[in-house]
Short mmCIF file of C-alpha atoms in Angstrom, two decimals:
data_model
loop_
_atom_site.label_atom_id
_atom_site.label_comp_id
_atom_site.label_asym_id
_atom_site.label_seq_id
_atom_site.Cartn_x
_atom_site.Cartn_y
_atom_site.Cartn_z
CA SER I 1 -0.10 0.33 0.19
CA SER I 2 1.04 3.34 -0.53
CA GLU I 3 2.21 6.12 2.03
CA LEU I 4 1.79 9.54 2.48
CA ALA I 5 4.79 11.92 3.64
CA GLN I 6 4.61 15.04 5.93
CA ASP I 7 7.18 17.09 7.47
CA PRO I 8 6.97 16.21 11.07
CA ALA I 9 6.88 20.13 12.51
CA VAL I 10 7.06 23.30 11.05
CA SER I 11 6.37 26.83 12.90
CA VAL I 12 5.01 30.05 11.44
CA ALA I 13 5.05 33.47 13.37
CA LEU I 14 1.41 34.72 14.15
CA GLY I 15 -0.08 36.43 11.48
CA GLN I 16 2.50 34.70 8.56
CA THR I 17 1.52 32.21 6.09
CA VAL I 18 2.39 28.28 6.41
CA ARG I 19 2.10 25.53 3.89
CA ILE I 20 2.08 21.88 4.93
CA THR I 21 2.83 19.41 2.02
CA CYS I 22 1.70 15.67 1.77
CA GLN I 23 3.39 13.43 -0.63
CA GLY I 24 2.34 10.15 -2.58
CA ASP I 25 1.88 8.07 -5.26
CA SER I 26 -2.03 7.79 -4.31
CA LEU I 27 -2.35 11.49 -4.87
CA ARG I 28 -2.02 10.99 -8.64
CA SER I 29 -5.32 9.28 -8.73
CA TYR I 30 -7.27 10.38 -5.39
CA TYR I 31 -8.15 13.72 -3.86
CA ALA I 32 -6.59 14.95 -0.80
CA SER I 33 -8.47 15.48 2.57
CA TRP I 34 -6.91 17.64 5.60
CA TYR I 35 -7.59 17.04 9.36
CA GLN I 36 -6.89 19.66 12.27
CA GLN I 37 -6.10 17.88 15.63
CA LYS I 38 -5.71 19.88 18.59
CA SER I 39 -4.20 18.51 21.85
CA GLY I 40 -6.32 16.16 23.19
CA GLN I 41 -9.54 16.65 20.70
CA ALA I 42 -10.71 14.29 17.96
CA PRO I 43 -9.56 15.71 14.27
CA VAL I 44 -11.91 17.78 12.48
CA LEU I 45 -11.91 18.17 8.61
CA VAL I 46 -10.69 21.34 7.43
CA ILE I 47 -10.18 20.58 3.58
CA TYR I 48 -11.70 17.76 1.51
CA ALA I 49 -11.47 17.23 -2.28
CA THR I 50 -8.19 18.82 -2.51
CA ASN I 51 -9.48 22.51 -1.95
CA ASN I 52 -12.93 22.58 -0.18
CA ARG I 53 -13.85 24.00 3.06
CA PRO I 54 -16.45 22.55 5.32
CA SER I 55 -19.01 24.80 6.91
CA GLY I 56 -17.61 26.74 9.47
CA ILE I 57 -14.08 26.34 8.58
CA PRO I 58 -11.91 29.89 8.43
CA ASP I 59 -11.26 30.92 4.74
CA ARG I 60 -7.49 31.16 5.72
CA PHE I 61 -7.10 27.29 5.27
CA SER I 62 -6.87 26.46 1.52
CA GLY I 63 -5.73 23.43 -0.32
CA SER I 64 -4.09 22.33 -3.64
CA SER I 65 -2.36 19.66 -5.50
CA SER I 66 -0.05 18.75 -8.17
CA GLY I 67 1.30 15.49 -9.32
CA ASN I 68 1.96 13.50 -6.18
CA THR I 69 1.78 16.40 -3.65
CA ALA I 70 -0.83 17.72 -1.95
CA SER I 71 -0.72 21.07 0.14
CA LEU I 72 -2.63 22.83 3.38
CA THR I 73 -1.96 26.68 3.46
CA ILE I 74 -2.91 29.02 6.53
CA THR I 75 -2.70 32.23 5.47
CA GLY I 76 -2.39 34.63 8.52
CA ALA I 77 -2.17 31.95 10.86
CA GLN I 78 -3.52 32.43 14.30
CA ALA I 79 -2.77 31.28 17.89
CA GLU I 80 -5.89 28.61 17.53
CA ASP I 81 -4.57 27.04 14.38
CA GLU I 82 -1.91 25.39 16.24
CA ALA I 83 -2.20 21.90 16.26
CA ASP I 84 -1.13 18.30 14.27
CA TYR I 85 -2.58 17.99 10.71
CA TYR I 86 -2.81 15.05 8.92
CA CYS I 87 -3.54 14.37 5.01
CA ASN I 88 -5.27 11.50 4.04
CA SER I 89 -6.64 10.20 0.53
CA ARG I 90 -8.13 6.72 -1.03
CA ASP I 91 -5.48 4.27 -1.93
CA SER I 92 -5.52 1.80 -5.09
CA GLY I 93 -3.60 -0.79 -2.81
CA ASN I 94 -5.20 -3.25 -0.25
CA ASN I 95 -5.87 -0.51 1.98
CA PRO I 96 -8.75 1.98 0.92
CA TYR I 97 -7.69 4.47 2.93
CA VAL I 98 -3.92 5.98 4.02
CA PHE I 99 -3.55 8.55 6.33
CA GLY I 100 -0.26 11.02 6.36
CA THR I 101 2.45 11.00 8.72
CA GLY I 102 1.30 13.96 10.26
CA THR I 103 2.91 17.47 10.73
CA LYS I 104 2.80 19.53 13.90
CA VAL I 105 2.10 23.32 13.60
CA THR I 106 3.49 25.65 16.39
CA VAL I 107 2.66 29.29 16.39
CA LEU I 108 5.06 31.69 17.30
CA GLU C 1 -26.74 18.76 14.29
CA VAL C 2 -24.98 15.42 13.08
CA GLN C 3 -23.41 13.57 16.30
CA LEU C 4 -21.24 10.55 16.65
CA VAL C 5 -21.14 9.70 20.49
CA GLN C 6 -19.05 7.09 21.77
CA SER C 7 -18.64 4.94 24.62
CA GLY C 8 -16.52 5.52 27.46
CA ALA C 9 -12.93 4.80 28.14
CA GLU C 10 -11.84 1.14 28.96
CA VAL C 11 -9.78 -0.68 31.13
CA LYS C 12 -9.09 -4.38 30.08
CA LYS C 13 -6.51 -7.37 30.70
CA PRO C 14 -4.57 -9.06 27.84
CA GLY C 15 -6.81 -11.67 26.63
CA GLU C 16 -10.43 -10.13 27.24
CA SER C 17 -12.84 -9.34 25.11
CA LEU C 18 -14.40 -5.60 24.55
CA ARG C 19 -16.89 -4.07 22.33
CA ILE C 20 -16.91 -0.10 21.86
CA SER C 21 -19.88 1.73 20.27
CA CYS C 22 -20.41 4.87 18.41
CA LYS C 23 -23.98 6.08 18.31
CA GLY C 24 -25.04 8.47 15.65
CA SER C 25 -27.49 11.21 16.00
CA GLY C 26 -29.23 14.01 14.08
CA TYR C 27 -29.19 12.09 10.87
CA SER C 28 -30.25 9.09 9.27
CA PHE C 29 -28.09 6.83 10.50
CA THR C 30 -27.76 4.71 7.13
CA THR C 31 -26.64 8.09 5.31
CA TYR C 32 -23.10 7.59 6.23
CA TRP C 33 -20.56 4.81 6.49
CA ILE C 34 -18.80 4.31 9.91
CA ASN C 35 -15.42 4.34 9.90
CA TRP C 36 -13.06 3.46 12.98
CA VAL C 37 -9.67 5.04 13.03
CA ARG C 38 -6.76 3.83 15.58
CA GLN C 39 -4.22 6.27 17.21
CA MET C 40 -2.04 4.90 19.48
CA PRO C 41 -0.40 7.08 22.33
CA GLY C 42 1.63 9.94 20.86
CA LYS C 43 0.89 8.40 17.33
CA GLY C 44 -0.68 9.46 14.01
CA LEU C 45 -4.16 8.13 12.52
CA GLU C 46 -4.66 4.70 10.89
CA TRP C 47 -7.77 3.87 9.06
CA MET C 48 -8.75 0.27 10.50
CA GLY C 49 -12.00 -0.28 8.55
CA ARG C 50 -15.59 1.17 7.73
CA ILE C 51 -19.34 -0.53 7.69
CA ASP C 52 -22.06 0.80 5.75
CA PRO C 53 -25.21 0.71 8.17
CA SER C 54 -27.95 0.05 5.32
CA ASP C 55 -26.52 -3.39 4.71
CA SER C 56 -23.63 -4.04 7.33
CA ASP C 57 -21.01 -4.40 4.32
CA THR C 58 -17.57 -3.96 5.78
CA ASN C 59 -14.01 -3.35 4.33
CA TYR C 60 -10.85 -3.69 6.60
CA SER C 61 -7.12 -2.63 6.26
CA PRO C 62 -5.24 -5.58 6.22
CA SER C 63 -3.26 -4.29 9.31
CA PHE C 64 -6.58 -5.05 11.19
CA GLN C 65 -8.08 -7.60 9.09
CA GLY C 66 -8.97 -10.78 11.48
CA HIS C 67 -7.83 -8.69 14.74
CA VAL C 68 -11.08 -6.72 14.85
CA THR C 69 -14.80 -7.00 14.14
CA ILE C 70 -16.86 -4.05 13.05
CA SER C 71 -20.72 -4.35 13.19
CA ALA C 72 -23.69 -2.00 13.46
CA ASP C 73 -27.34 -2.34 14.47
CA LYS C 74 -29.20 0.45 12.58
CA SER C 75 -32.16 0.30 14.52
CA ILE C 76 -30.43 1.65 17.62
CA SER C 77 -28.07 3.87 15.18
CA THR C 78 -25.35 2.58 16.78
CA ALA C 79 -21.84 1.06 15.15
CA TYR C 80 -19.39 -1.31 17.24
CA LEU C 81 -15.93 -2.19 17.43
CA GLN C 82 -14.86 -5.64 18.54
CA TRP C 83 -12.24 -7.55 19.82
CA SER C 84 -12.19 -11.16 20.86
CA SER C 85 -9.09 -11.12 22.64
CA LEU C 86 -7.05 -7.73 23.47
CA LYS C 87 -3.34 -7.26 23.42
CA ALA C 88 -1.25 -4.70 25.39
CA SER C 89 -0.54 -3.42 21.98
CA ASP C 90 -4.06 -2.68 21.40
CA THR C 91 -4.00 0.33 23.75
CA ALA C 92 -5.10 3.39 21.83
CA MET C 93 -7.55 6.11 21.49
CA TYR C 94 -10.35 5.00 18.56
CA TYR C 95 -12.28 7.25 16.90
CA CYS C 96 -15.32 6.68 14.61
CA ALA C 97 -16.00 9.13 11.92
CA GLY C 98 -18.47 9.26 9.54
CA SER C 99 -18.02 9.60 5.60
CA SER C 100 -20.76 9.62 2.50
CA GLY C 101 -19.09 6.41 0.91
CA TRP C 102 -15.51 6.56 -0.41
CA SER C 103 -14.84 10.10 0.67
CA GLU C 104 -13.62 12.19 3.40
CA PHE C 105 -14.44 11.71 6.98
CA ASP C 106 -16.99 14.70 7.74
CA TYR C 107 -17.83 13.99 11.06
CA TRP C 108 -15.59 12.66 14.52
CA GLY C 109 -17.04 10.88 17.68
CA GLN C 110 -15.09 12.17 20.47
CA GLY C 111 -12.84 9.15 20.91
CA THR C 112 -12.65 6.09 23.23
CA LEU C 113 -9.46 5.18 24.80
CA VAL C 114 -8.73 1.67 25.41
CA THR C 115 -6.28 0.85 28.15
CA VAL C 116 -5.09 -2.71 27.83
CA SER C 117 -2.97 -3.46 30.82
CA SER C 118 -2.44 -6.63 33.38
#
């Protein structure tokens, strides 16, 4: 089965922009979704089908994709955006879904 | 409002059996598949499997096939994740998550912490 690789950690100054990437072969065929998980809480969907935001998700969150890489961008990061972020996609192998390894975002 | 409410934390011994639950409310239970996701302490998310409550069709990750059983009772809008013989390595937080078929996980339960220790 495929894997989705993410940088383990990134930091961003308050109000600045940060981009989180997710790389894997499955992204050539399937959409990426992104989940925010704050400490001690359940994950929350923030982006689906590459670049769509669910109701209630601030528009500072955006997504994009090219080739085998999907990206989540936070434009104007806020303190409350500090969390772990996971990408996810379908997979054509034996495992129907695969999660990324996760990126810890620290807002300085 | 769509809600998935999971059963409470469990402490079990190795070899014991366990069933945890995920109850849907605020929507027609057969609308969303229920997926189960594991998060081991300090680790990332792992998809375990899913069930379509309308017909109880299931799929499992190869990593979990044969180790857990996913079931559902649509009459009480509840899905289950079951172990017949727990191991210490099953210690983790388990989340249920709703999806519209093979798509993103729109709604998540609050999680059930399972601790397996002798």
